[in-house]
Short mmCIF file of C-alpha atoms and ligand atoms in Angstrom, two decimals:
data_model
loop_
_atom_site.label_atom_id
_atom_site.label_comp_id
_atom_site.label_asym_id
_atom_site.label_seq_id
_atom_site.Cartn_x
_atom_site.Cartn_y
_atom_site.Cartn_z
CA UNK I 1 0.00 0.00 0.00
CA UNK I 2 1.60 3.39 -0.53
CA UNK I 3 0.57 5.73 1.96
CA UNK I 4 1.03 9.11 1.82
CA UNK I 5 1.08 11.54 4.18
CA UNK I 6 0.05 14.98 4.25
CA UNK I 7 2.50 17.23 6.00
CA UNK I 8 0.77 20.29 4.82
CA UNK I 9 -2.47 19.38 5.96
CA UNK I 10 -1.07 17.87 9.82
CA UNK I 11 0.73 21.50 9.98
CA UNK I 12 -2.45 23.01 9.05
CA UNK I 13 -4.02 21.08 11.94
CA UNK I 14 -1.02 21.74 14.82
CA UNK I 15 -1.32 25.81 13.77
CA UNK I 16 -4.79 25.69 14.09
CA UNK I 17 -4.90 24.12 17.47
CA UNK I 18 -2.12 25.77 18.54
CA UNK I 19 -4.47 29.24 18.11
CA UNK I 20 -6.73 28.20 20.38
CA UNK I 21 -5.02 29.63 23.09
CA UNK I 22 -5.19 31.12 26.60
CA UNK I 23 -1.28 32.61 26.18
CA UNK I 24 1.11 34.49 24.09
CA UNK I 25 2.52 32.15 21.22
CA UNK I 26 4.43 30.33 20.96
CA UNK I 27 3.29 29.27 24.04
CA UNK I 28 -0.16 27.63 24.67
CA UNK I 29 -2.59 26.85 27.62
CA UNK I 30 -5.67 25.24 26.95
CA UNK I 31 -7.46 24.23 29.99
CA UNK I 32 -10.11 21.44 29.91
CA UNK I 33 -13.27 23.09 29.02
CA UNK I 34 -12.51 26.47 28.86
CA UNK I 35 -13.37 28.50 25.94
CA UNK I 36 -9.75 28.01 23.75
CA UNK I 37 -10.74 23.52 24.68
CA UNK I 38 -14.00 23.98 23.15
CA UNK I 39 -13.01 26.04 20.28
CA UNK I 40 -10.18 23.16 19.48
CA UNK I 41 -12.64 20.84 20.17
CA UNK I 42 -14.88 22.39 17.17
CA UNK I 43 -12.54 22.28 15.01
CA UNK I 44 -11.22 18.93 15.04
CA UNK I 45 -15.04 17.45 15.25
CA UNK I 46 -15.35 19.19 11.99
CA UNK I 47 -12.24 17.46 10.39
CA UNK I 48 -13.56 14.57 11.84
CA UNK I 49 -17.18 15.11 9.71
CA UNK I 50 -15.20 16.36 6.43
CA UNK I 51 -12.84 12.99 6.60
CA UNK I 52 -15.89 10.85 6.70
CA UNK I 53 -15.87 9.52 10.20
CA UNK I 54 -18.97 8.51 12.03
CA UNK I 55 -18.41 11.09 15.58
CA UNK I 56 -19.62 10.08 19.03
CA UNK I 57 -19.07 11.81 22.47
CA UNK I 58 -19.36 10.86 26.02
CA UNK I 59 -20.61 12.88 29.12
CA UNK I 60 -17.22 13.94 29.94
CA UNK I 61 -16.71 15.12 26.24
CA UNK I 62 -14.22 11.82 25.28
CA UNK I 63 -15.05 12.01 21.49
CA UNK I 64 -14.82 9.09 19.12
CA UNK I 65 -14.62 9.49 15.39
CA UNK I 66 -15.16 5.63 14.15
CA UNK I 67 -14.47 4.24 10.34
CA UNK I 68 -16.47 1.71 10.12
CA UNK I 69 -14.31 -1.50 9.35
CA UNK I 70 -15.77 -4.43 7.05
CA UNK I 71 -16.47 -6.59 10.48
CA UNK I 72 -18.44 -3.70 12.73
CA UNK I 73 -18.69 -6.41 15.57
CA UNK I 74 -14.72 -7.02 15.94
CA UNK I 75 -13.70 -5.03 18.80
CA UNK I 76 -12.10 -1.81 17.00
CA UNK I 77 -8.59 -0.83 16.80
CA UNK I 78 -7.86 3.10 18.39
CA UNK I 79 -5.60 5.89 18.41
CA UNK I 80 -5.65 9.29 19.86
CA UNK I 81 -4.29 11.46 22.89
CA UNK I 82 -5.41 15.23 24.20
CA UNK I 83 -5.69 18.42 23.29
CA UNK I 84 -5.73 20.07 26.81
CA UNK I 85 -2.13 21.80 27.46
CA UNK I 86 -1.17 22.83 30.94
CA UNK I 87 -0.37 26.97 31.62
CA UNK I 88 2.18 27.80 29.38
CA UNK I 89 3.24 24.95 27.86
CA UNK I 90 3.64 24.21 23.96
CA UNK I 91 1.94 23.17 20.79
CA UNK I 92 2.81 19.51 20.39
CA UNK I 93 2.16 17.69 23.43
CA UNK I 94 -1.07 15.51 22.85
CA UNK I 95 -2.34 17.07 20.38
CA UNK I 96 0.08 15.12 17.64
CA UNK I 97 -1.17 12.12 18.79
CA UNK I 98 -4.85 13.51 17.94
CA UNK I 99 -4.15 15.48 14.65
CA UNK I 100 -1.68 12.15 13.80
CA UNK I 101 -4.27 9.75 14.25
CA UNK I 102 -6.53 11.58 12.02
CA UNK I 103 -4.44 12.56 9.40
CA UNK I 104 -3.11 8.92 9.46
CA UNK I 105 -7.07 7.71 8.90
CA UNK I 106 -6.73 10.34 6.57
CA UNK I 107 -4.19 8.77 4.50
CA UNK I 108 -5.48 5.27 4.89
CA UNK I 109 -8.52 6.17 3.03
CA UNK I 110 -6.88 7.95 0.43
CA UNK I 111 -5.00 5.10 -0.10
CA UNK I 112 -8.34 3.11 -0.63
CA UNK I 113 -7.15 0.79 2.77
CA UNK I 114 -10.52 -1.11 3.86
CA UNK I 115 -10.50 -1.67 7.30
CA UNK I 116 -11.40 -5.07 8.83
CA UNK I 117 -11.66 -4.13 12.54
CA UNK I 118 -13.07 -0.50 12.56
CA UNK I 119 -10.39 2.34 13.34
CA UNK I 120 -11.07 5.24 15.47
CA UNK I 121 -9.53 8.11 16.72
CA UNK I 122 -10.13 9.31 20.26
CA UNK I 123 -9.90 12.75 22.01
CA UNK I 124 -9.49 12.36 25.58
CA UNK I 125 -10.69 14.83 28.28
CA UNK I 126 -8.25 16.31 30.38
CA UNK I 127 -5.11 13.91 29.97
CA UNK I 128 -3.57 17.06 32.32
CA UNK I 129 -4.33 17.55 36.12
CA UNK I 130 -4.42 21.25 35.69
CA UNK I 131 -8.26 22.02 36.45
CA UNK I 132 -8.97 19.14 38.53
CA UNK I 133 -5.85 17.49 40.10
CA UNK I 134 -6.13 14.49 38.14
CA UNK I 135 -4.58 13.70 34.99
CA UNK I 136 -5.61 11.14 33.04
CA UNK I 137 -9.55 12.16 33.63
CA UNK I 138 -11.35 10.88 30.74
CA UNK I 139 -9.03 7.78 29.92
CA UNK I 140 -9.65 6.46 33.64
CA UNK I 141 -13.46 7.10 33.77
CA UNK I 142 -13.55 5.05 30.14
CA UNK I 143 -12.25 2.37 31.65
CA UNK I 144 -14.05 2.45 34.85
CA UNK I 145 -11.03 3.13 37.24
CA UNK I 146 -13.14 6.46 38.35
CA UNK I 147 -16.82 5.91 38.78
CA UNK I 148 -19.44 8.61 38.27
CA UNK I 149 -19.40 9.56 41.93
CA UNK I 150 -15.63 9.50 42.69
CA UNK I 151 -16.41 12.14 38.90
CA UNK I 152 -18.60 14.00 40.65
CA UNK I 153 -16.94 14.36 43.51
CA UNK I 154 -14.45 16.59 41.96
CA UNK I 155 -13.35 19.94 41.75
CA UNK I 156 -11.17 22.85 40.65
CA UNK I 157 -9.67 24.84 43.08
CA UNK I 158 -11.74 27.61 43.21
CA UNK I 159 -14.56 24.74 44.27
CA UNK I 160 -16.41 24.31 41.20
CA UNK I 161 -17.54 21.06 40.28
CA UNK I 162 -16.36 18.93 37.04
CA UNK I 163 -20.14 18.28 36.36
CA UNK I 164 -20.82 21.75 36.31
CA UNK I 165 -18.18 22.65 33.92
CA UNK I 166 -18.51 19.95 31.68
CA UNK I 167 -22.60 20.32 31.42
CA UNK I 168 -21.90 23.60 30.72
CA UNK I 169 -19.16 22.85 28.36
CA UNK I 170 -22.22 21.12 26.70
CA UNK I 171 -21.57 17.51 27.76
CA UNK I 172 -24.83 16.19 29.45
CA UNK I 173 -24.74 12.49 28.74
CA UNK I 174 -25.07 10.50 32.26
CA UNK I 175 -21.75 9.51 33.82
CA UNK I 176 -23.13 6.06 34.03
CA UNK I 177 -22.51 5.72 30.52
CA UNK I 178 -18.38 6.41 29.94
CA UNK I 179 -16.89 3.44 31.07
CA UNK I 180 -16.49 1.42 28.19
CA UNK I 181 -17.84 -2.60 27.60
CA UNK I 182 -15.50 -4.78 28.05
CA UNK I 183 -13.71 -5.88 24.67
CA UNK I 184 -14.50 -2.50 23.24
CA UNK I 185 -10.94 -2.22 21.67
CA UNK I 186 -8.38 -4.81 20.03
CA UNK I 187 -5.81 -2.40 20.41
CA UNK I 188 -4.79 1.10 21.31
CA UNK I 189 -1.70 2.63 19.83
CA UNK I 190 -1.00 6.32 20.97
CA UNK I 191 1.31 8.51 18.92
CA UNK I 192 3.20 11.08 21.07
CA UNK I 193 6.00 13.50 21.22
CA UNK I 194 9.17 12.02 23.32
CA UNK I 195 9.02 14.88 25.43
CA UNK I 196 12.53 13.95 26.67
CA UNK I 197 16.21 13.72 24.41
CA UNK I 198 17.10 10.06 24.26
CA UNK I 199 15.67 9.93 20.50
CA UNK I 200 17.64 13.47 19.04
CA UNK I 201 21.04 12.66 20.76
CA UNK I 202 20.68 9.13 19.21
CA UNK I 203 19.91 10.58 16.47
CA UNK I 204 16.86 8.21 15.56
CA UNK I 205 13.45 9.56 14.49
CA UNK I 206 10.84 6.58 16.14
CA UNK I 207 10.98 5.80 18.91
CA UNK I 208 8.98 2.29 20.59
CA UNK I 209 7.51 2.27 23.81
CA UNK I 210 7.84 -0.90 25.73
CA UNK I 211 6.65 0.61 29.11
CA UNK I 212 5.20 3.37 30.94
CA UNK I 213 6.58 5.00 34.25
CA UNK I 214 4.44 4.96 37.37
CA UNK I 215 3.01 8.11 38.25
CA UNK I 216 1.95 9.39 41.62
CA UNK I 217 0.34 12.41 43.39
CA UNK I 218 0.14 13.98 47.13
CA UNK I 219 -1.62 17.34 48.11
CA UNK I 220 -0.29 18.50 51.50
CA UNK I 221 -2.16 21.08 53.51
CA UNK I 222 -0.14 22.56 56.36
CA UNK I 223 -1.38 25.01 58.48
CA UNK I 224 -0.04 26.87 61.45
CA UNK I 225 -0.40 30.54 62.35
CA UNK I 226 -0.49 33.83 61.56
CA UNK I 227 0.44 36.96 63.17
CA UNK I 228 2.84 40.07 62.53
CA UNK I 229 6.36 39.90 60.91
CA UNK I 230 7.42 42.58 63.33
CA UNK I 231 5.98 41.68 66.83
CA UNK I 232 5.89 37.67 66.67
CA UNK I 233 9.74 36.60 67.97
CA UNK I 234 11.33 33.67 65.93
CA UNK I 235 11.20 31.09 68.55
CA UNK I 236 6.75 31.43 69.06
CA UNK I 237 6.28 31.31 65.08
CA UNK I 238 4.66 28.12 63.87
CA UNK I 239 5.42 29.33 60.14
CA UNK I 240 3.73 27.17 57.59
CA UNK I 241 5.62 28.15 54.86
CA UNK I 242 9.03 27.34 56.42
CA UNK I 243 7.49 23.70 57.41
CA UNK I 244 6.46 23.47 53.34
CA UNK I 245 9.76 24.72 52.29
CA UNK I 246 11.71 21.58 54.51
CA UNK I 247 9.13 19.34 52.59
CA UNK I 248 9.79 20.46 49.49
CA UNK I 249 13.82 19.67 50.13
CA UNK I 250 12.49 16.32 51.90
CA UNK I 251 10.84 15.40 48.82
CA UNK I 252 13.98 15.77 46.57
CA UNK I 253 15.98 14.12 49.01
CA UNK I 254 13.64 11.04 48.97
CA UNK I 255 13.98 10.98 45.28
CA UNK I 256 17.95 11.62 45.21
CA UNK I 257 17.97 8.93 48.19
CA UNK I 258 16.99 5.61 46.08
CA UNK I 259 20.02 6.31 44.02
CA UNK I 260 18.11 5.40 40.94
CA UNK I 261 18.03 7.84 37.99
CA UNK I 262 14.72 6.32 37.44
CA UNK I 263 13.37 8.06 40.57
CA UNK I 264 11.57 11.74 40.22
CA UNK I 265 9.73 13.84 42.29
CA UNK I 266 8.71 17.10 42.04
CA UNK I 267 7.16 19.82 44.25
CA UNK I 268 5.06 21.71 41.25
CA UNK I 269 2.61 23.84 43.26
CA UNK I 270 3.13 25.54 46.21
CA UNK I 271 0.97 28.69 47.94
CA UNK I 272 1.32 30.38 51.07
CA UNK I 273 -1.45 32.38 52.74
CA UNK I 274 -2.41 35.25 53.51
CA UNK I 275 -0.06 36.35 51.32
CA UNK I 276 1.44 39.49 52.82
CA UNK I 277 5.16 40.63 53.37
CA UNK I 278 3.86 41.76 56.80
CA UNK I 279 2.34 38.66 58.31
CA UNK I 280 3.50 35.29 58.77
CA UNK I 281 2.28 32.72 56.52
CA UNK I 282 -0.10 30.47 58.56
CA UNK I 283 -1.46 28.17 55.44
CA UNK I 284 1.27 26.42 52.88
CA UNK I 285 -0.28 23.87 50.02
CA UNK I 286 2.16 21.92 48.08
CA UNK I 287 1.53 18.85 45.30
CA UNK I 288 4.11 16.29 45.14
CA UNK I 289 4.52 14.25 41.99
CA UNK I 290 6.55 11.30 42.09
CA UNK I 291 7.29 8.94 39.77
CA UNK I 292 9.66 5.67 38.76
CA UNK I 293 9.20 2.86 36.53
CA UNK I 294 9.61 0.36 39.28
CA UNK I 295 6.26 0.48 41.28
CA UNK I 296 8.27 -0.64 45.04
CA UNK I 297 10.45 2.01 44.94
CA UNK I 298 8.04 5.14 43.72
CA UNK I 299 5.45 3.41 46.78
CA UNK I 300 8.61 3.73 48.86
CA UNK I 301 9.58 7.22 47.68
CA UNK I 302 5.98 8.13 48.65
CA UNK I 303 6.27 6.46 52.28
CA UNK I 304 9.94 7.98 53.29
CA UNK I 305 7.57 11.96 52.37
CA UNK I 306 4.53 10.91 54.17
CA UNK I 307 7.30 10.25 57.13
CA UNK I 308 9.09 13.40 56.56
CA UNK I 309 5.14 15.46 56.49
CA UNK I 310 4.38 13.87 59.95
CA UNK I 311 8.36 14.67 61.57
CA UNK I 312 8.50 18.26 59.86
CA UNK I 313 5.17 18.99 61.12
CA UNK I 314 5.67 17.93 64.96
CA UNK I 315 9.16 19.72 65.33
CA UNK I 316 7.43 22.64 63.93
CA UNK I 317 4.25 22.41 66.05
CA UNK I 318 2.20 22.90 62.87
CA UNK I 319 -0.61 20.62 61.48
CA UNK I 320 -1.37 19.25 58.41
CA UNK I 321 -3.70 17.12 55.81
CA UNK I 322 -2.24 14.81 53.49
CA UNK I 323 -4.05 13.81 50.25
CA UNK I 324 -2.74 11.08 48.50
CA UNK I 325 -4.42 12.18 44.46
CA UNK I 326 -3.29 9.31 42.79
CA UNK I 327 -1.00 6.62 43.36
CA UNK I 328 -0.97 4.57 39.45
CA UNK I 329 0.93 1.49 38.77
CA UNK I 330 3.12 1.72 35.62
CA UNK I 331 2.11 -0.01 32.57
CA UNK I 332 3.80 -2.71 30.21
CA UNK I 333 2.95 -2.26 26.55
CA UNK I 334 1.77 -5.40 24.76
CA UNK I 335 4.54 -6.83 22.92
CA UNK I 336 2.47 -7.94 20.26
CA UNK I 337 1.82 -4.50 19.35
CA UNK I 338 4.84 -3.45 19.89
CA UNK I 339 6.40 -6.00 17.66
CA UNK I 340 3.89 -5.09 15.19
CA UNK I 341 5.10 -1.15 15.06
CA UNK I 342 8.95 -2.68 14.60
CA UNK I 343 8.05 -4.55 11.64
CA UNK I 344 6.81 -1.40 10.54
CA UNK I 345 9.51 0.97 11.22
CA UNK I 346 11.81 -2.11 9.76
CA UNK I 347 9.57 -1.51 6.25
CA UNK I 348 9.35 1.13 5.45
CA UNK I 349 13.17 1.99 6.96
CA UNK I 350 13.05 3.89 10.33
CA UNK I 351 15.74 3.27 12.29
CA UNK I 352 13.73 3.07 16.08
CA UNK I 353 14.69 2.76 19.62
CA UNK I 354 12.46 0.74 22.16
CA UNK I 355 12.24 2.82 25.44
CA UNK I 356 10.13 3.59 28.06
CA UNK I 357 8.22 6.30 28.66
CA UNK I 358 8.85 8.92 32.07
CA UNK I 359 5.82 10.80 31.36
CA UNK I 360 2.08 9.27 31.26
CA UNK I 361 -0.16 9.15 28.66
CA UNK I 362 -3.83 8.06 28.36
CA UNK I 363 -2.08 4.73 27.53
CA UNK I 364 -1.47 4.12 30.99
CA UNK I 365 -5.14 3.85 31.77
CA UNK I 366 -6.07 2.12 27.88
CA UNK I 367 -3.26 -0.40 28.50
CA UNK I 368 -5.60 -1.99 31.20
CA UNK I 369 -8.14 -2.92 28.77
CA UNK I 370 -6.56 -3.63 25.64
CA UNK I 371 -3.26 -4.32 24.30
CA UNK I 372 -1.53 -1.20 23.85
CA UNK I 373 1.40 0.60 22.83
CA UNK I 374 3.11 4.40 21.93
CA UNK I 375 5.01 5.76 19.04
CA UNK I 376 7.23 8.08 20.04
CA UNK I 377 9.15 11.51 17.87
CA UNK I 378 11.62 13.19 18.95
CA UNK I 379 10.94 16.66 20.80
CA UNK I 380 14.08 19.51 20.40
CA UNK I 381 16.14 19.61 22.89
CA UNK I 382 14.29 16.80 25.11
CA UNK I 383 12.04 20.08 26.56
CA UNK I 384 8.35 19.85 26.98
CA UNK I 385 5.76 21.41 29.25
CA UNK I 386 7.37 24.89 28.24
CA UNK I 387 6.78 27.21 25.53
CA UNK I 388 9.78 26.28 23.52
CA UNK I 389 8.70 22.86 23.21
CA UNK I 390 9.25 21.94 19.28
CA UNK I 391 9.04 18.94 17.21
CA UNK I 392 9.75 19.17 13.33
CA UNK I 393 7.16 18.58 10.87
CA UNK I 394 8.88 16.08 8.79
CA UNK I 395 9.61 13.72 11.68
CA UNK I 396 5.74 14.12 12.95
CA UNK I 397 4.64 12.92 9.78
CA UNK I 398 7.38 10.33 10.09
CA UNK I 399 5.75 9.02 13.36
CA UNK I 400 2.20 9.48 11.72
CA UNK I 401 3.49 6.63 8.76
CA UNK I 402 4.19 4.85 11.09
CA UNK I 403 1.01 5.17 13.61
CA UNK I 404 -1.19 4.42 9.68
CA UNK I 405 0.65 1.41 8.84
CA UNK I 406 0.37 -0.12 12.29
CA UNK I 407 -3.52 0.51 12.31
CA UNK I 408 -3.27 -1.08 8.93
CA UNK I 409 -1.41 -4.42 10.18
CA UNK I 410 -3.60 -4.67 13.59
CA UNK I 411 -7.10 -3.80 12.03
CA UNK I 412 -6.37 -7.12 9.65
CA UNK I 413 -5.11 -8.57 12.62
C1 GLV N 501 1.73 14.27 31.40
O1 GLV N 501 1.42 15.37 31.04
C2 GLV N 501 2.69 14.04 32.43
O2 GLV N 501 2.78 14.87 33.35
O3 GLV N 501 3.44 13.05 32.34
MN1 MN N 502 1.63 16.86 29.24
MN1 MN N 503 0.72 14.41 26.65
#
């Protein structure tokens, strides 16, 4: 079959996305349905009706955009990723696994391919925790690791509720409904920039994923107490912010302390109230992300900050609430699928590297219900999550060959 993509038409699709836009370009933030997520999510459900494919969407605005396959019954064979981007991060993560699993449906029809098992694309909601402190939203509610009432039970930080922003996004459909039937999909394959620099220093452009990193999450709420900067003496303070600020070194010392590269944790957020150079800061909130591809030692990482929360806390006579968000084990792509996107790469001559991935993907979650697997491209530079993140056209449409030809192989499969 000679495939062909269109690099024109995918950079068409990453500019127009990358205008729907809460910041200054280059960089982008797209929160989950705010006005610049709905916008993005207009456009690519009409690319989705001029390419032919049969759109559904689910109560927390997961969309599907089916081609039908000659067997309709087989359980289908999906790609996709997100379109949400955290506060001022770039134009690439998530949304080239979206705009490359349509343009590489795209391609296969041009090419007059006739799917067996029917191929979809699929937009998730809110792969990022930025609104609601979860990542992975929509991907875990399809496949029922959040039920409707753990869904309902969340909120942003400024207390409104997910089901009142996503019924007012326009998403009505009952909760009971997202979480997918069993044997829904054959196979998942997400396409996705790298993100990190293993695939430009060794100079390769695919790269395979053969396992993804377990992620973790703690919100810690320490309070102590206020008074004035001028008239409260050092030794009577009980100063929140100075109890957060020994966390946030005891959290990378529990990271640096397994001795593992593999290890990461990261203190991302962290506020202080009231908030004035004048008063002592009596509230301090700080989320923790930790992460490792061995499950033991992240769950070990986690234990040795919970310990340092509870010792910090008592020598500094403050209190404190600790939220544990998430806690995910890491996943292990199937290596059928992966052995499938080889072959590929060894086809049509892409030289690939088979790696694991540090970051998570709605993979993690899809990779519980069907046998999965992730292309990966190389990002500049290894940077993501920032403005400057960049991946070339040429090498996206690389990865999108790819991503076609292994839909191809696994909806004959
Ligand atoms: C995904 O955005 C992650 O934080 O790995
Ligand atoms: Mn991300
Ligand atoms: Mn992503």
């Amino acid at each position: 079959m000679e495939l062909i993509i269109d690099a024109q038409a995918l950079g068409a699709d990453l500019d127009a996305l990358a205008a729907y836009s809460d910041d200054e370009p280059p960089g982008v933030t797209r929160l989950v349905y705010g006005p610049a997520d709905l916008r993005a999510r207009a456009y690519l459900r009409q690319q989705c009706d001029e390419a032919g494919l049969v759109v559904r969407e689910d109560g927390l605005g997961n969309l599907f955009a089916r081609w039908p396959g000659s067997d309709p019954d087989l359980p289908a064979v999906a790609s996709g990723s997100h379109i949400d981007a955290l506060p001022h991060a770039g134009r690439f993560d998530g949304t080239v696994g979206v705009v490359g699993a349509l343009e590489a449906l795209r391609a296969l029809r041009r090419a007059g391919f006739q799917p067996r098992r029917s191929l979809e694309m699929i937009l998730f909601t809110s792969e990022e925790p930025t609104r609601f402190g979860l990542g992975c939203l929509g991907s875990r509610a399809m496949i029922g690791a959040l039920t409707p009432d753990q869904l309902r039970q969340l909120r942003d930080g400024q207390g409104r509720s997910l089901d009142e922003w996503r019924t007012s996004a326009g998403f009505t459909a009952p909760l009971e409904v997202v979480a997918l039937a069993p044997g829904a999909y054959g196979a998942f394959v997400e396409l996705h920039i790298e993100q990190g620099p293993l695939l430009e220093v060794e100079g390769l452009p695919i790269g395979v994923v053969r396992a993804i990193a377990a992620p973790a999450a703690l919100r810690v709420v320490i309070r102590g107490q206020s008074g004035h900067a001028g008239s409260v003496l050092m030794l009577e303070r009980r100063d929140a912010l100075l109890a957060g600020a020994e966390l946030a070194l005891a959290v990378e010392a529990a990271a640096l302390g397994t001795g593992s590269r593999d290890t990461v944790a990261t203190t991302g957020i962290f506020t202080i109230g009231p908030g004035a150079v004048n008063a002592i800061p009596n509230v301090a909130t700080l989320e923790i992300d930790v992460r490792d591809i061995d499950l033991e030692r992240r769950d070990q990482v986690l234990q040795a900050i919970k310990a340092s929360t509870e010792a910090i806390c008592a020598r500094r006579h403050v209190t404190y609430d600790l939220i544990e968000l998430n806690a995910d084990p890491p996943a292990t792509c199937d290596p059928a699928v992966v052995e499938t996107i080889i072959k590929v790469c060894d086809r049509i001559g892409l030289p690939r590297l088979i790696m694991i991935s540090r970051a998570y993907h709605d993979s993690l979650f899809m990779a519980r219900i069907c046998p999965t697997a992730m292309i990966f491209i190389p990002s500049r530079g290894g940077i993501s999550h920032r403005s400057d993140e960049y991946s070339d056209l040429d090498q996206i449409g690389q990865g999108v060959a790819v991503l076609a030809h292994s839909l191809a192989a696994l909806s004959h499969a």
